[in-house]
Amino acid sequence: MTGTASQLITRLVQIVQADPDKLYDLKEHKEKRSLQANAYFHRLVGLLAHGNGDRFYEIKNEMILQYGNHELVRENGKAVYEILPDDDRWKRSLTEHYVPTEYTDEFRGVKMRAFCKVTGTHTYNAKDMAQLIDGVRNECAGCGIPWDEIETYEERRLFYGLQNKAKSGDRYSESG
């Protein structure tokens, strides 16, 4: 069920009256990012990587670190941390995304750092994706990539459509 808070309250009262023992989960409704938005983000990262020694995954992780939403990965309600060498290898991860913390220690002569695991773009809503794409577009422009390479007409329409979706009101969805 999706609707405004007052619509949901009205509907929930009706449901409780009909079956007071049934359990429901209530969660925030987020407009998911589109596959086109994700493809556009990856194309932009490719433009940056091509001009920077073809470091695609490193640049992708840097952009997520700089412009992403940093929603923590959780297991059993607790944030997931990993202890990794304190170097740039974490930036080259193909599937995991990390935010470095200030906590470091030495283990067998190697400096180690605690990293928070954060979600990737597959969990982003339209607002998160618009923020990420906007940052990457500006990075491309800052590297001297011409705007006609940064965005096609269709990508421009997609980006401004994402921004408009991001401005829509809060909605909630129920499953149960």
Coordinates of C-alpha atoms in Angstrom, one line a residue:
M1 CA 0.0 0.0 0.0
T2 CA 1.4 3.4 -1.0
G3 CA 0.1 6.8 0.0
T4 CA 0.4 9.8 2.2
A5 CA 0.5 9.5 6.0
S6 CA -3.2 10.4 6.4
Q7 CA -4.2 7.9 3.6
L8 CA -2.2 5.2 5.3
I9 CA -3.6 5.9 8.7
T10 CA -7.2 5.7 7.4
R11 CA -6.4 2.4 5.6
L12 CA -4.6 0.9 8.6
V13 CA -7.6 1.7 10.8
Q14 CA -9.8 -0.2 8.4
I15 CA -7.4 -3.2 8.3
V16 CA -7.1 -3.3 12.1
Q17 CA -10.8 -3.4 12.5
A18 CA -11.1 -6.2 10.0
D19 CA -8.2 -8.4 11.3
P20 CA -6.6 -7.0 14.5
D21 CA -4.1 -9.9 14.9
K22 CA -2.5 -9.7 11.5
L23 CA 1.1 -8.3 11.4
Y24 CA 2.3 -5.7 8.9
D25 CA 5.7 -4.1 8.0
L26 CA 5.7 -0.4 7.3
K27 CA 8.6 1.0 5.4
E28 CA 9.4 4.2 3.5
H29 CA 8.6 4.1 -0.2
K30 CA 11.6 5.1 -2.3
E31 CA 11.5 5.7 -6.0
K32 CA 14.3 3.3 -7.2
R33 CA 16.9 4.6 -9.6
S34 CA 16.3 3.5 -13.2
L35 CA 18.5 1.3 -15.2
Q36 CA 19.0 4.2 -17.6
A37 CA 20.3 6.4 -14.7
N38 CA 22.7 3.6 -13.6
A39 CA 23.9 3.2 -17.2
Y40 CA 24.5 6.9 -17.5
F41 CA 26.4 7.0 -14.2
H42 CA 28.7 4.1 -15.5
R43 CA 29.2 5.9 -18.9
L44 CA 30.3 9.0 -17.0
V45 CA 32.7 7.0 -14.9
G46 CA 34.0 5.5 -18.1
L47 CA 34.7 9.0 -19.5
L48 CA 36.6 9.9 -16.4
A49 CA 38.5 6.6 -16.4
H50 CA 39.5 6.9 -20.0
G51 CA 41.1 10.3 -19.3
N52 CA 42.7 9.0 -16.0
G53 CA 44.6 5.9 -16.9
D54 CA 41.5 3.7 -17.3
R55 CA 41.0 3.2 -13.6
F56 CA 37.2 2.5 -13.9
Y57 CA 36.5 0.7 -10.6
E58 CA 38.8 3.0 -8.6
I59 CA 37.1 6.1 -10.1
K60 CA 33.6 4.6 -9.6
N61 CA 34.4 4.0 -5.9
E62 CA 35.8 7.5 -5.5
M63 CA 32.7 9.0 -7.0
I64 CA 30.4 6.9 -4.7
L65 CA 32.6 8.0 -1.8
Q66 CA 32.5 11.6 -2.7
Y67 CA 28.9 12.0 -4.0
G68 CA 27.0 8.8 -2.8
N69 CA 24.5 8.5 0.0
H70 CA 26.8 6.4 2.3
E71 CA 24.0 4.2 3.6
L72 CA 25.7 1.6 5.8
V73 CA 25.4 -2.1 5.0
R74 CA 23.8 -3.7 8.1
E75 CA 23.7 -7.3 9.3
N76 CA 21.4 -8.0 12.2
G77 CA 20.8 -4.3 12.6
K78 CA 24.5 -3.5 13.1
A79 CA 26.8 -1.7 10.7
V80 CA 29.4 -3.9 8.9
Y81 CA 33.0 -2.9 9.2
E82 CA 36.1 -4.4 7.6
I83 CA 39.7 -4.1 8.6
L84 CA 41.8 -3.7 5.4
P85 CA 45.3 -2.6 4.6
D86 CA 45.6 1.2 4.8
D87 CA 46.4 1.7 1.1
D88 CA 44.4 2.3 -2.1
R89 CA 43.4 -1.3 -2.8
W90 CA 39.9 -0.8 -1.3
K91 CA 39.2 1.7 -4.0
R92 CA 39.7 -1.0 -6.7
S93 CA 37.0 -3.3 -5.3
L94 CA 34.7 -4.5 -8.0
T95 CA 31.6 -5.2 -5.9
E96 CA 32.1 -3.6 -2.4
H97 CA 32.1 0.0 -1.5
Y98 CA 33.8 1.5 1.6
V99 CA 34.1 4.6 3.6
P100 CA 37.4 4.8 5.5
T101 CA 37.2 5.6 9.3
E102 CA 39.9 7.3 11.4
Y103 CA 40.7 4.0 13.2
T104 CA 44.0 2.5 12.3
D105 CA 46.3 -0.1 13.9
E106 CA 49.3 -2.0 12.9
F107 CA 49.3 -5.8 12.4
R108 CA 52.4 -7.7 11.6
G109 CA 54.1 -4.5 10.4
V110 CA 51.2 -3.5 8.1
K111 CA 49.1 -0.4 8.8
M112 CA 45.5 -1.4 8.9
R113 CA 42.3 0.7 8.8
A114 CA 38.7 0.1 9.7
F115 CA 36.3 0.8 6.8
C116 CA 32.5 1.1 6.9
K117 CA 30.8 -0.9 4.2
V118 CA 28.3 1.1 2.3
T119 CA 25.6 0.2 -0.2
G120 CA 26.1 0.5 -3.9
T121 CA 23.9 2.3 -6.5
H122 CA 21.5 -0.6 -6.7
T123 CA 19.9 0.7 -3.5
Y124 CA 19.7 4.3 -4.5
N125 CA 16.5 6.2 -5.1
A126 CA 16.0 8.9 -7.7
K127 CA 17.3 11.6 -5.3
D128 CA 20.5 9.7 -4.4
M129 CA 21.1 8.9 -8.1
A130 CA 20.5 12.5 -9.2
Q131 CA 23.0 13.7 -6.5
L132 CA 25.6 11.1 -7.6
I133 CA 25.2 11.9 -11.4
D134 CA 25.3 15.6 -10.8
G135 CA 28.7 15.2 -9.0
V136 CA 30.1 13.0 -11.7
R137 CA 28.9 15.3 -14.4
N138 CA 30.7 18.2 -12.7
E139 CA 33.9 16.1 -12.3
C140 CA 33.8 15.3 -16.1
A141 CA 33.4 19.0 -16.9
G142 CA 36.2 19.9 -14.5
C143 CA 38.5 17.4 -16.4
G144 CA 37.8 19.3 -19.6
I145 CA 35.4 16.8 -21.1
P146 CA 33.0 18.7 -23.5
W147 CA 29.4 18.8 -22.5
D148 CA 28.3 17.2 -25.7
E149 CA 30.3 14.1 -24.6
I150 CA 29.0 14.3 -21.0
E151 CA 25.4 14.2 -21.9
T152 CA 23.2 13.5 -24.9
Y153 CA 19.8 15.0 -25.3
E154 CA 18.2 11.8 -23.8
E155 CA 20.6 11.8 -20.9
R156 CA 19.9 15.4 -20.2
R157 CA 16.1 14.6 -20.1
L158 CA 16.8 11.6 -17.9
F159 CA 18.9 13.7 -15.4
Y160 CA 16.3 16.4 -15.1
G161 CA 13.6 13.8 -14.7
L162 CA 15.6 12.3 -11.8
Q163 CA 15.8 15.7 -10.2
N164 CA 12.1 16.2 -10.5
K165 CA 11.4 12.7 -9.0
A166 CA 13.7 13.6 -6.2
K167 CA 11.7 16.6 -5.3
S168 CA 8.4 14.6 -5.0
G169 CA 6.9 14.3 -1.5
D170 CA 7.4 11.5 1.0
R171 CA 5.4 8.4 0.3
Y172 CA 5.3 5.1 2.2
S173 CA 4.7 1.6 1.2
E174 CA 3.4 -1.4 3.2
S175 CA 4.1 -5.1 2.8
G176 CA 2.7 -7.9 4.8

